[in-house]
């Protein structure tokens, strides 16, 4: 009986400790995760962590060119699993990569 309970507990703990596929992995100045949102042409969210692309400047979403930039970024990365190397700088309160 004790062995059965131990086996059950091990299985229960094991299933509860599986990593969430959508959760970002943040280590060594890197974020690895799925792109969950494209804010505009130079800002995305990786597993809901806002990331601003370093050295990329686009018009804002409300402008004609901004809409094109947002659509292009969406085509490139939406739903993709990506790795971002963080620069350590923040821009407009967002993590820059």
JSON list of C-alpha atoms in Angstrom, two decimals:
[
{"chain": "A", "resi": 1, "resn": "UNK", "atom": "CA", "xyz": [0.00, 0.00, 0.00]},
{"chain": "A", "resi": 2, "resn": "UNK", "atom": "CA", "xyz": [2.80, 2.38, 0.89]},
{"chain": "A", "resi": 3, "resn": "UNK", "atom": "CA", "xyz": [4.57, 1.70, -2.43]},
{"chain": "A", "resi": 4, "resn": "UNK", "atom": "CA", "xyz": [1.32, 2.32, -4.35]},
{"chain": "A", "resi": 5, "resn": "UNK", "atom": "CA", "xyz": [0.82, 5.65, -2.57]},
{"chain": "A", "resi": 6, "resn": "UNK", "atom": "CA", "xyz": [4.44, 6.64, -3.25]},
{"chain": "A", "resi": 7, "resn": "UNK", "atom": "CA", "xyz": [4.08, 5.78, -6.95]},
{"chain": "A", "resi": 8, "resn": "UNK", "atom": "CA", "xyz": [0.84, 7.78, -7.16]},
{"chain": "A", "resi": 9, "resn": "UNK", "atom": "CA", "xyz": [2.44, 10.76, -5.43]},
{"chain": "A", "resi": 10, "resn": "UNK", "atom": "CA", "xyz": [5.45, 10.63, -7.76]},
{"chain": "A", "resi": 11, "resn": "UNK", "atom": "CA", "xyz": [3.18, 10.62, -10.81]},
{"chain": "A", "resi": 12, "resn": "UNK", "atom": "CA", "xyz": [1.07, 13.44, -9.41]},
{"chain": "A", "resi": 13, "resn": "UNK", "atom": "CA", "xyz": [4.08, 15.61, -8.65]},
{"chain": "A", "resi": 14, "resn": "UNK", "atom": "CA", "xyz": [5.65, 14.82, -12.02]},
{"chain": "A", "resi": 15, "resn": "UNK", "atom": "CA", "xyz": [2.60, 15.95, -13.96]},
{"chain": "A", "resi": 16, "resn": "UNK", "atom": "CA", "xyz": [2.31, 19.15, -11.95]},
{"chain": "A", "resi": 17, "resn": "UNK", "atom": "CA", "xyz": [5.89, 20.15, -12.63]},
{"chain": "A", "resi": 18, "resn": "UNK", "atom": "CA", "xyz": [5.84, 20.13, -16.40]},
{"chain": "A", "resi": 19, "resn": "UNK", "atom": "CA", "xyz": [7.00, 23.47, -17.87]},
{"chain": "A", "resi": 20, "resn": "UNK", "atom": "CA", "xyz": [4.32, 25.59, -19.49]},
{"chain": "A", "resi": 21, "resn": "UNK", "atom": "CA", "xyz": [5.02, 25.65, -23.23]},
{"chain": "A", "resi": 22, "resn": "UNK", "atom": "CA", "xyz": [3.96, 29.29, -23.44]},
{"chain": "A", "resi": 23, "resn": "UNK", "atom": "CA", "xyz": [6.10, 30.42, -20.50]},
{"chain": "A", "resi": 24, "resn": "UNK", "atom": "CA", "xyz": [9.25, 32.28, -21.46]},
{"chain": "A", "resi": 25, "resn": "UNK", "atom": "CA", "xyz": [12.67, 31.00, -20.49]},
{"chain": "A", "resi": 26, "resn": "UNK", "atom": "CA", "xyz": [14.68, 33.93, -19.14]},
{"chain": "A", "resi": 27, "resn": "UNK", "atom": "CA", "xyz": [18.36, 33.26, -18.45]},
{"chain": "A", "resi": 28, "resn": "UNK", "atom": "CA", "xyz": [21.76, 34.72, -19.22]},
{"chain": "A", "resi": 29, "resn": "UNK", "atom": "CA", "xyz": [20.30, 37.90, -20.76]},
{"chain": "A", "resi": 30, "resn": "UNK", "atom": "CA", "xyz": [18.13, 35.87, -23.12]},
{"chain": "A", "resi": 31, "resn": "UNK", "atom": "CA", "xyz": [14.41, 35.35, -23.48]},
{"chain": "A", "resi": 32, "resn": "UNK", "atom": "CA", "xyz": [13.18, 32.28, -25.33]},
{"chain": "A", "resi": 33, "resn": "UNK", "atom": "CA", "xyz": [9.49, 31.94, -26.02]},
{"chain": "A", "resi": 34, "resn": "UNK", "atom": "CA", "xyz": [6.64, 32.28, -28.45]},
{"chain": "A", "resi": 35, "resn": "UNK", "atom": "CA", "xyz": [5.68, 35.64, -29.90]},
{"chain": "A", "resi": 36, "resn": "UNK", "atom": "CA", "xyz": [2.26, 36.24, -28.37]},
{"chain": "A", "resi": 37, "resn": "UNK", "atom": "CA", "xyz": [1.61, 39.72, -29.74]},
{"chain": "A", "resi": 38, "resn": "UNK", "atom": "CA", "xyz": [3.00, 42.18, -32.28]},
{"chain": "A", "resi": 39, "resn": "UNK", "atom": "CA", "xyz": [2.49, 45.68, -30.90]},
{"chain": "A", "resi": 40, "resn": "UNK", "atom": "CA", "xyz": [3.95, 47.46, -33.93]},
{"chain": "A", "resi": 41, "resn": "UNK", "atom": "CA", "xyz": [6.84, 47.23, -36.35]},
{"chain": "A", "resi": 42, "resn": "UNK", "atom": "CA", "xyz": [9.53, 47.44, -33.68]},
{"chain": "A", "resi": 43, "resn": "UNK", "atom": "CA", "xyz": [7.85, 46.03, -30.56]},
{"chain": "A", "resi": 44, "resn": "UNK", "atom": "CA", "xyz": [6.70, 42.48, -29.91]},
{"chain": "A", "resi": 45, "resn": "UNK", "atom": "CA", "xyz": [5.71, 40.42, -26.89]},
{"chain": "A", "resi": 46, "resn": "UNK", "atom": "CA", "xyz": [7.42, 37.12, -26.20]},
{"chain": "A", "resi": 47, "resn": "UNK", "atom": "CA", "xyz": [5.20, 35.10, -23.87]},
{"chain": "A", "resi": 48, "resn": "UNK", "atom": "CA", "xyz": [3.64, 38.42, -22.83]},
{"chain": "A", "resi": 49, "resn": "UNK", "atom": "CA", "xyz": [7.04, 40.03, -22.05]},
{"chain": "A", "resi": 50, "resn": "UNK", "atom": "CA", "xyz": [7.26, 43.31, -24.04]},
{"chain": "A", "resi": 51, "resn": "UNK", "atom": "CA", "xyz": [10.39, 43.45, -26.20]},
{"chain": "A", "resi": 52, "resn": "UNK", "atom": "CA", "xyz": [11.55, 46.46, -28.25]},
{"chain": "A", "resi": 53, "resn": "UNK", "atom": "CA", "xyz": [13.93, 45.65, -31.08]},
{"chain": "A", "resi": 54, "resn": "UNK", "atom": "CA", "xyz": [17.21, 47.54, -30.71]},
{"chain": "A", "resi": 55, "resn": "UNK", "atom": "CA", "xyz": [18.18, 49.63, -33.72]},
{"chain": "A", "resi": 56, "resn": "UNK", "atom": "CA", "xyz": [14.78, 49.25, -35.41]},
{"chain": "A", "resi": 57, "resn": "UNK", "atom": "CA", "xyz": [12.62, 52.34, -35.76]},
{"chain": "A", "resi": 58, "resn": "UNK", "atom": "CA", "xyz": [9.17, 52.21, -37.35]},
{"chain": "A", "resi": 59, "resn": "UNK", "atom": "CA", "xyz": [6.28, 54.59, -37.66]},
{"chain": "A", "resi": 60, "resn": "UNK", "atom": "CA", "xyz": [3.52, 54.04, -35.12]},
{"chain": "A", "resi": 61, "resn": "UNK", "atom": "CA", "xyz": [0.55, 51.76, -35.82]},
{"chain": "A", "resi": 62, "resn": "UNK", "atom": "CA", "xyz": [-1.86, 54.62, -36.46]},
{"chain": "A", "resi": 63, "resn": "UNK", "atom": "CA", "xyz": [0.03, 55.82, -39.53]},
{"chain": "A", "resi": 64, "resn": "UNK", "atom": "CA", "xyz": [-0.08, 54.23, -43.01]},
{"chain": "A", "resi": 65, "resn": "UNK", "atom": "CA", "xyz": [3.60, 53.19, -42.87]},
{"chain": "A", "resi": 66, "resn": "UNK", "atom": "CA", "xyz": [3.17, 52.02, -39.28]},
{"chain": "A", "resi": 67, "resn": "UNK", "atom": "CA", "xyz": [0.34, 49.72, -40.34]},
{"chain": "A", "resi": 68, "resn": "UNK", "atom": "CA", "xyz": [2.57, 48.25, -43.05]},
{"chain": "A", "resi": 69, "resn": "UNK", "atom": "CA", "xyz": [5.45, 47.79, -40.60]},
{"chain": "A", "resi": 70, "resn": "UNK", "atom": "CA", "xyz": [3.16, 46.09, -38.08]},
{"chain": "A", "resi": 71, "resn": "UNK", "atom": "CA", "xyz": [1.74, 43.79, -40.75]},
{"chain": "A", "resi": 72, "resn": "UNK", "atom": "CA", "xyz": [5.25, 42.88, -41.94]},
{"chain": "A", "resi": 73, "resn": "UNK", "atom": "CA", "xyz": [6.44, 42.12, -38.39]},
{"chain": "A", "resi": 74, "resn": "UNK", "atom": "CA", "xyz": [3.31, 40.05, -37.80]},
{"chain": "A", "resi": 75, "resn": "UNK", "atom": "CA", "xyz": [4.01, 38.01, -40.95]},
{"chain": "A", "resi": 76, "resn": "UNK", "atom": "CA", "xyz": [7.62, 37.44, -39.86]},
{"chain": "A", "resi": 77, "resn": "UNK", "atom": "CA", "xyz": [7.22, 36.43, -36.23]},
{"chain": "A", "resi": 78, "resn": "UNK", "atom": "CA", "xyz": [3.63, 35.95, -35.02]},
{"chain": "A", "resi": 79, "resn": "UNK", "atom": "CA", "xyz": [3.33, 32.63, -33.20]},
{"chain": "A", "resi": 80, "resn": "UNK", "atom": "CA", "xyz": [6.98, 31.78, -33.80]},
{"chain": "A", "resi": 81, "resn": "UNK", "atom": "CA", "xyz": [9.24, 30.55, -31.00]},
{"chain": "A", "resi": 82, "resn": "UNK", "atom": "CA", "xyz": [12.22, 32.90, -30.91]},
{"chain": "A", "resi": 83, "resn": "UNK", "atom": "CA", "xyz": [15.33, 33.70, -28.88]},
{"chain": "A", "resi": 84, "resn": "UNK", "atom": "CA", "xyz": [16.02, 37.32, -27.94]},
{"chain": "A", "resi": 85, "resn": "UNK", "atom": "CA", "xyz": [19.36, 38.46, -26.54]},
{"chain": "A", "resi": 86, "resn": "UNK", "atom": "CA", "xyz": [18.75, 41.37, -24.18]},
{"chain": "A", "resi": 87, "resn": "UNK", "atom": "CA", "xyz": [20.93, 44.47, -24.35]},
{"chain": "A", "resi": 88, "resn": "UNK", "atom": "CA", "xyz": [20.13, 45.44, -20.78]},
{"chain": "A", "resi": 89, "resn": "UNK", "atom": "CA", "xyz": [18.79, 48.82, -21.88]},
{"chain": "A", "resi": 90, "resn": "UNK", "atom": "CA", "xyz": [15.19, 49.88, -21.60]},
{"chain": "A", "resi": 91, "resn": "UNK", "atom": "CA", "xyz": [13.39, 52.02, -24.10]},
{"chain": "A", "resi": 92, "resn": "UNK", "atom": "CA", "xyz": [9.98, 53.48, -23.25]},
{"chain": "A", "resi": 93, "resn": "UNK", "atom": "CA", "xyz": [9.80, 51.05, -20.32]},
{"chain": "A", "resi": 94, "resn": "UNK", "atom": "CA", "xyz": [10.32, 48.03, -22.58]},
{"chain": "A", "resi": 95, "resn": "UNK", "atom": "CA", "xyz": [13.18, 45.55, -22.62]},
{"chain": "A", "resi": 96, "resn": "UNK", "atom": "CA", "xyz": [15.41, 46.20, -25.64]},
{"chain": "A", "resi": 97, "resn": "UNK", "atom": "CA", "xyz": [17.01, 43.41, -27.65]}
]
